[in-house]
Amino acid sequence: MMSVEKVLKRDRLCRALTGLAPQEFRDLLAVFAAALAQAAMDAYLTDPHRKRKPGAGRKLFAKTAEEKLFFILLYYRIYPTFEVLSFLYDRDRGNVWHAYDALSPVLESALGKKLALPKRQIKSVEEFFEAFPEAKEVFLDGTERPIQRPKNAEKQTANYSGKKKRHTKKNIILSTRKRRVGYVSPTIKGEEHDFQIVKDTRLPDHIPKKVRIRMDAGFQGFLKEFPGHAVSMPRKKPKGRPLCKTFKEQNRRKSRIRILVEHAIGGVKRFRIVADVFRNKQENADDRAMLITCGLWNYHLDATSC
């Protein structure tokens, strides 16, 4: 088994394997250990047939909280196959899958305690300001992740993205100028247009109209659907005519600012589980992967801004 202590002594290696700096790892460890203990107690209290106390029963090959946190971060950062993980840890494929399945909700809980997880729903102005305190502007964009081609013909059609020319899953995100992701929508099939997801969720209904929303030209019709909002969007070239120099310069200025949302998405996609072709088959695994990686990115930003 890999030595976690050796990894934590090498900053660059630690970032490459976990996505976090050594001190960020150590700071998260205390909360992760508490979440582990709480998960064990919850499993004990909610199972009416359980007779043994927490700690009894099947053990993970990663014994300590430190080893468990390193394992799950390694999985999200590198996204190796379970065959590769079983080789690295000298365990059966089923053992490493069980560890991933057991530790993912614990990592999510720990990030929640660190206040790093983005909102999944915003249903009021109050909830908006909980996610974006004192916000004067937010950045709206969609992001797609490739998935394996479904065998079912209907699922193939539903998940096919005409924009990416492949099968994908999609999310809408809202981020800040500091690249922090404050909201991520439920995961949607790739055939849905970004603007259609915004209309379905009615997200702008709960964004104060004084808050400027920066977006790309893919959200044409936004002000018709959500009138009264302060919107910054590039102008599209008129059909059959070039865009004048003034509008081109305005578009360049807007793009220099709007690119910050792409930086936020790029930060989340440092974790290969949401950048590579997604292989996991469990229900909602793709949605949890997006939530956790957004939380890890936010946690990293919060730690570096202190």
Coordinates of C-alpha atoms in Angstrom, one line a residue:
M1 CA 0.0 0.0 0.0
M2 CA 1.2 3.5 -0.8
S3 CA 2.7 5.5 2.0
V4 CA 0.5 8.6 2.6
E5 CA 3.1 10.2 4.8
K6 CA 5.6 10.1 2.0
V7 CA 3.1 11.7 -0.4
L8 CA 2.3 14.5 2.1
K9 CA 6.0 15.4 2.3
R10 CA 6.1 16.3 -1.4
D11 CA 3.8 19.2 -2.3
R12 CA 3.8 18.6 -6.1
L13 CA 3.1 14.9 -5.8
C14 CA 0.3 15.4 -3.3
R15 CA -1.4 17.9 -5.6
A16 CA -1.0 15.5 -8.5
L17 CA -2.5 12.5 -6.7
T18 CA -5.2 14.2 -4.6
G19 CA -5.9 17.6 -6.1
L20 CA -5.0 19.2 -2.7
A21 CA -1.9 20.7 -1.1
P22 CA -0.6 18.8 1.9
Q23 CA -1.9 21.3 4.4
E24 CA -5.3 21.3 2.7
F25 CA -5.3 17.5 3.0
R26 CA -4.5 17.7 6.7
D27 CA -7.2 20.3 7.4
L28 CA -9.8 18.2 5.6
L29 CA -8.7 15.1 7.5
A30 CA -10.1 16.1 10.9
V31 CA -13.6 16.8 9.4
F32 CA -13.4 13.6 7.3
A33 CA -12.5 11.5 10.4
A34 CA -15.6 12.9 12.2
A35 CA -17.8 12.2 9.2
L36 CA -16.5 8.6 9.2
A37 CA -17.4 8.1 12.8
Q38 CA -20.8 9.7 12.2
A39 CA -21.5 7.4 9.2
A40 CA -20.6 4.3 11.3
M41 CA -23.0 5.4 14.1
D42 CA -25.8 6.2 11.6
A43 CA -25.5 2.8 10.0
Y44 CA -25.7 1.2 13.5
L45 CA -28.7 3.2 14.5
T46 CA -30.7 2.8 11.3
D47 CA -30.3 -0.9 10.9
P48 CA -33.0 -2.6 13.2
H49 CA -31.4 -6.0 12.7
R50 CA -27.8 -5.0 13.6
K51 CA -26.5 -6.5 16.8
R52 CA -22.9 -5.6 16.7
K53 CA -21.7 -2.1 17.7
P54 CA -20.0 0.3 15.3
G55 CA -16.5 -0.9 14.4
A56 CA -17.5 -4.6 14.1
G57 CA -18.0 -6.3 10.7
R58 CA -16.3 -6.0 7.4
K59 CA -13.2 -3.8 7.4
L60 CA -11.8 -1.7 4.5
F61 CA -8.2 -2.4 3.5
A62 CA -7.5 1.3 4.2
K63 CA -7.3 1.2 8.0
T64 CA -6.9 4.8 9.2
A65 CA -8.9 7.9 8.3
E66 CA -5.8 9.3 6.6
E67 CA -5.5 6.3 4.3
K68 CA -9.3 6.3 3.6
L69 CA -9.2 10.0 2.7
F70 CA -6.2 9.6 0.5
F71 CA -7.8 6.6 -1.3
I72 CA -11.0 8.4 -2.2
L73 CA -9.2 11.6 -3.2
L74 CA -6.9 9.6 -5.4
Y75 CA -9.9 8.0 -7.1
Y76 CA -11.6 11.3 -7.8
R77 CA -8.4 13.1 -8.9
I78 CA -6.9 10.3 -11.1
Y79 CA -10.0 8.3 -11.9
P80 CA -8.2 5.0 -12.5
T81 CA -10.2 1.8 -13.3
F82 CA -10.9 -0.5 -10.4
E83 CA -8.6 -3.0 -12.0
V84 CA -5.7 -0.5 -11.7
L85 CA -6.7 0.4 -8.1
S86 CA -6.8 -3.3 -7.2
F87 CA -3.3 -3.7 -8.5
L88 CA -2.0 -0.6 -6.7
Y89 CA -3.6 -1.7 -3.4
D90 CA -3.1 -5.4 -3.9
R91 CA -6.7 -6.1 -3.2
D92 CA -9.6 -7.7 -5.2
R93 CA -11.5 -5.5 -7.6
G94 CA -14.6 -5.8 -5.4
N95 CA -12.8 -4.6 -2.3
V96 CA -11.7 -1.3 -4.0
W97 CA -15.2 -0.8 -5.4
H98 CA -16.7 -1.3 -2.0
A99 CA -14.3 1.3 -0.6
Y100 CA -15.2 3.8 -3.3
D101 CA -18.9 3.2 -2.6
A102 CA -18.6 3.5 1.2
L103 CA -16.3 6.6 1.2
S104 CA -17.9 8.8 -1.4
P105 CA -20.8 9.8 0.8
V106 CA -18.4 10.4 3.7
L107 CA -16.3 12.8 1.6
E108 CA -19.5 14.6 0.5
S109 CA -20.5 14.9 4.2
A110 CA -17.1 16.3 5.1
L111 CA -17.2 18.9 2.4
G112 CA -20.6 19.8 3.5
K113 CA -19.3 20.5 7.0
K114 CA -16.6 22.6 5.4
L115 CA -19.3 24.7 3.7
A116 CA -17.7 23.9 0.4
L117 CA -20.6 22.1 -1.4
P118 CA -22.6 24.2 -3.9
K119 CA -26.3 24.6 -3.7
R120 CA -28.4 22.1 -5.8
Q121 CA -31.6 24.2 -5.7
I122 CA -32.2 27.9 -5.3
K123 CA -35.9 28.6 -4.5
S124 CA -35.8 32.0 -3.0
V125 CA -33.7 35.2 -2.9
E126 CA -32.6 34.2 0.6
E127 CA -31.2 30.9 -0.7
F128 CA -29.4 32.8 -3.5
F129 CA -27.6 35.1 -1.0
E130 CA -26.7 32.0 1.2
A131 CA -24.8 30.7 -1.9
F132 CA -23.6 34.1 -3.1
P133 CA -23.3 36.5 -0.1
E134 CA -23.3 40.2 -1.1
A135 CA -23.2 39.2 -4.8
K136 CA -23.3 42.0 -7.4
E137 CA -22.7 39.6 -10.3
V138 CA -22.7 35.9 -11.1
F139 CA -21.5 33.8 -14.1
L140 CA -23.8 31.4 -15.8
D141 CA -22.7 28.5 -18.0
G142 CA -23.2 24.9 -18.9
T143 CA -20.7 22.1 -18.8
E144 CA -20.8 18.7 -20.4
R145 CA -19.0 15.5 -19.5
P146 CA -18.5 12.5 -21.8
I147 CA -20.1 9.2 -20.9
Q148 CA -19.9 5.7 -22.4
R149 CA -22.3 5.1 -25.3
P150 CA -25.5 3.6 -23.9
K151 CA -26.6 0.2 -25.4
N152 CA -30.3 1.2 -25.2
A153 CA -31.4 3.1 -28.4
E154 CA -33.6 5.5 -26.5
K155 CA -30.8 6.3 -24.0
Q156 CA -28.4 6.9 -26.9
T157 CA -30.7 9.5 -28.3
A158 CA -31.4 11.2 -25.0
N159 CA -27.8 11.4 -24.0
Y160 CA -26.4 12.5 -27.4
S161 CA -25.1 16.1 -27.5
G162 CA -25.3 17.7 -30.9
K163 CA -22.9 20.3 -29.8
K164 CA -20.2 17.8 -28.7
K165 CA -21.1 15.1 -31.2
R166 CA -20.9 12.4 -28.5
H167 CA -22.9 11.1 -25.6
T168 CA -22.7 13.3 -22.5
K169 CA -24.2 14.4 -19.2
K170 CA -24.7 18.1 -18.6
N171 CA -25.0 20.6 -15.7
I172 CA -25.6 24.3 -15.4
I173 CA -23.4 26.2 -12.9
L174 CA -23.4 29.6 -11.3
S175 CA -20.0 30.9 -10.2
T176 CA -18.4 34.0 -8.8
R177 CA -15.7 36.3 -10.0
K178 CA -13.4 34.4 -7.7
R179 CA -14.2 31.2 -9.6
R180 CA -16.2 29.6 -6.7
V181 CA -19.1 27.4 -7.8
G182 CA -22.1 28.5 -5.7
Y183 CA -24.7 26.4 -7.6
V184 CA -24.7 23.3 -9.8
S185 CA -27.9 22.0 -11.3
P186 CA -29.1 18.4 -11.2
T187 CA -27.3 16.3 -13.9
I188 CA -29.2 16.3 -17.1
K189 CA -29.0 14.1 -20.3
G190 CA -26.8 15.5 -23.0
E191 CA -29.5 16.3 -25.6
E192 CA -30.9 19.2 -23.4
H193 CA -29.9 22.7 -24.4
D194 CA -28.2 24.8 -21.7
F195 CA -31.0 27.4 -21.9
Q196 CA -33.7 24.8 -21.7
I197 CA -32.2 23.6 -18.4
V198 CA -32.3 27.2 -17.1
K199 CA -35.9 27.5 -18.1
D200 CA -36.9 24.2 -16.6
T201 CA -35.2 25.0 -13.2
R202 CA -36.5 28.7 -13.3
L203 CA -33.2 29.6 -11.6
P204 CA -33.2 33.3 -12.6
D205 CA -36.6 33.8 -10.9
H206 CA -34.7 33.7 -7.6
I207 CA -31.8 35.9 -8.6
P208 CA -32.3 39.6 -7.6
K209 CA -32.6 41.7 -10.8
K210 CA -29.9 44.1 -9.5
V211 CA -27.4 41.2 -9.7
R212 CA -25.7 41.1 -13.1
I213 CA -25.7 37.7 -14.8
R214 CA -22.8 37.1 -17.2
M215 CA -23.4 34.4 -19.9
D216 CA -22.4 33.4 -23.4
A217 CA -24.3 33.8 -26.6
G218 CA -25.9 30.3 -26.2
F219 CA -28.5 31.8 -23.9
Q220 CA -30.3 33.9 -26.6
G221 CA -33.8 34.7 -25.5
F222 CA -32.9 35.0 -21.9
L223 CA -34.4 38.5 -21.4
K224 CA -37.6 37.5 -23.2
E225 CA -38.0 34.5 -20.8
F226 CA -36.8 36.4 -17.7
P227 CA -37.4 40.1 -18.3
G228 CA -35.9 42.8 -16.1
H229 CA -32.6 41.2 -15.3
A230 CA -29.2 42.8 -15.7
V231 CA -27.5 40.7 -18.3
S232 CA -24.1 40.7 -20.0
M233 CA -24.1 38.7 -23.2
P234 CA -22.1 38.9 -26.4
R235 CA -23.9 40.0 -29.5
K236 CA -24.4 37.4 -32.2
K237 CA -23.4 38.2 -35.8
P238 CA -26.4 39.1 -37.9
K239 CA -27.3 36.6 -40.6
G240 CA -25.6 37.5 -43.8
R241 CA -23.8 40.6 -42.4
P242 CA -20.6 41.1 -40.4
L243 CA -20.6 42.4 -36.9
C244 CA -19.5 46.0 -36.7
K245 CA -16.1 46.9 -35.0
T246 CA -17.8 48.5 -32.0
F247 CA -19.8 45.4 -31.2
K248 CA -16.7 43.2 -31.8
E249 CA -14.8 45.2 -29.3
Q250 CA -17.7 45.1 -26.8
N251 CA -17.8 41.3 -27.2
R252 CA -14.0 41.0 -26.5
R253 CA -14.4 43.1 -23.3
K254 CA -17.2 40.9 -22.1
S255 CA -15.4 37.7 -23.0
R256 CA -12.3 38.8 -20.9
I257 CA -14.6 38.9 -17.9
R258 CA -16.8 35.9 -18.7
I259 CA -13.8 33.6 -19.2
L260 CA -13.7 33.4 -15.4
V261 CA -16.6 30.9 -15.4
E262 CA -14.5 28.7 -17.8
H263 CA -11.7 28.9 -15.3
A264 CA -14.1 27.7 -12.6
I265 CA -15.2 24.8 -14.8
G266 CA -11.6 24.0 -15.6
G267 CA -10.8 24.0 -11.9
V268 CA -13.5 21.4 -11.2
K269 CA -12.3 19.3 -14.2
R270 CA -8.8 19.0 -12.6
F271 CA -10.5 16.0 -11.1
R272 CA -10.5 13.4 -13.9
I273 CA -13.7 11.8 -12.8
V274 CA -15.6 14.7 -14.4
A275 CA -13.2 15.2 -17.3
D276 CA -12.6 11.6 -18.7
V277 CA -15.3 9.4 -20.1
F278 CA -17.5 8.5 -17.1
R279 CA -17.6 4.7 -16.5
N280 CA -19.5 4.2 -13.3
K281 CA -22.9 2.6 -13.6
Q282 CA -24.6 3.2 -10.2
E283 CA -27.7 5.4 -10.2
N284 CA -26.8 9.1 -9.6
A285 CA -23.1 8.3 -9.5
D286 CA -22.5 10.9 -12.2
D287 CA -24.4 13.5 -10.2
R288 CA -22.5 12.8 -7.0
A289 CA -19.2 13.0 -8.9
M290 CA -20.0 16.5 -10.1
L291 CA -21.2 17.7 -6.7
I292 CA -18.1 16.3 -4.9
T293 CA -15.6 17.7 -7.4
C294 CA -17.3 21.2 -7.2
G295 CA -17.0 20.9 -3.4
L296 CA -13.3 19.9 -3.6
W297 CA -12.6 22.9 -6.0
N298 CA -14.4 25.3 -3.6
Y299 CA -12.6 23.9 -0.6
H300 CA -9.3 24.4 -2.4
L301 CA -10.2 28.0 -3.3
D302 CA -11.4 28.7 0.3
A303 CA -8.1 27.3 1.7
T304 CA -5.9 29.3 -0.6
S305 CA -7.8 32.6 0.0
C306 CA -7.3 32.5 3.7

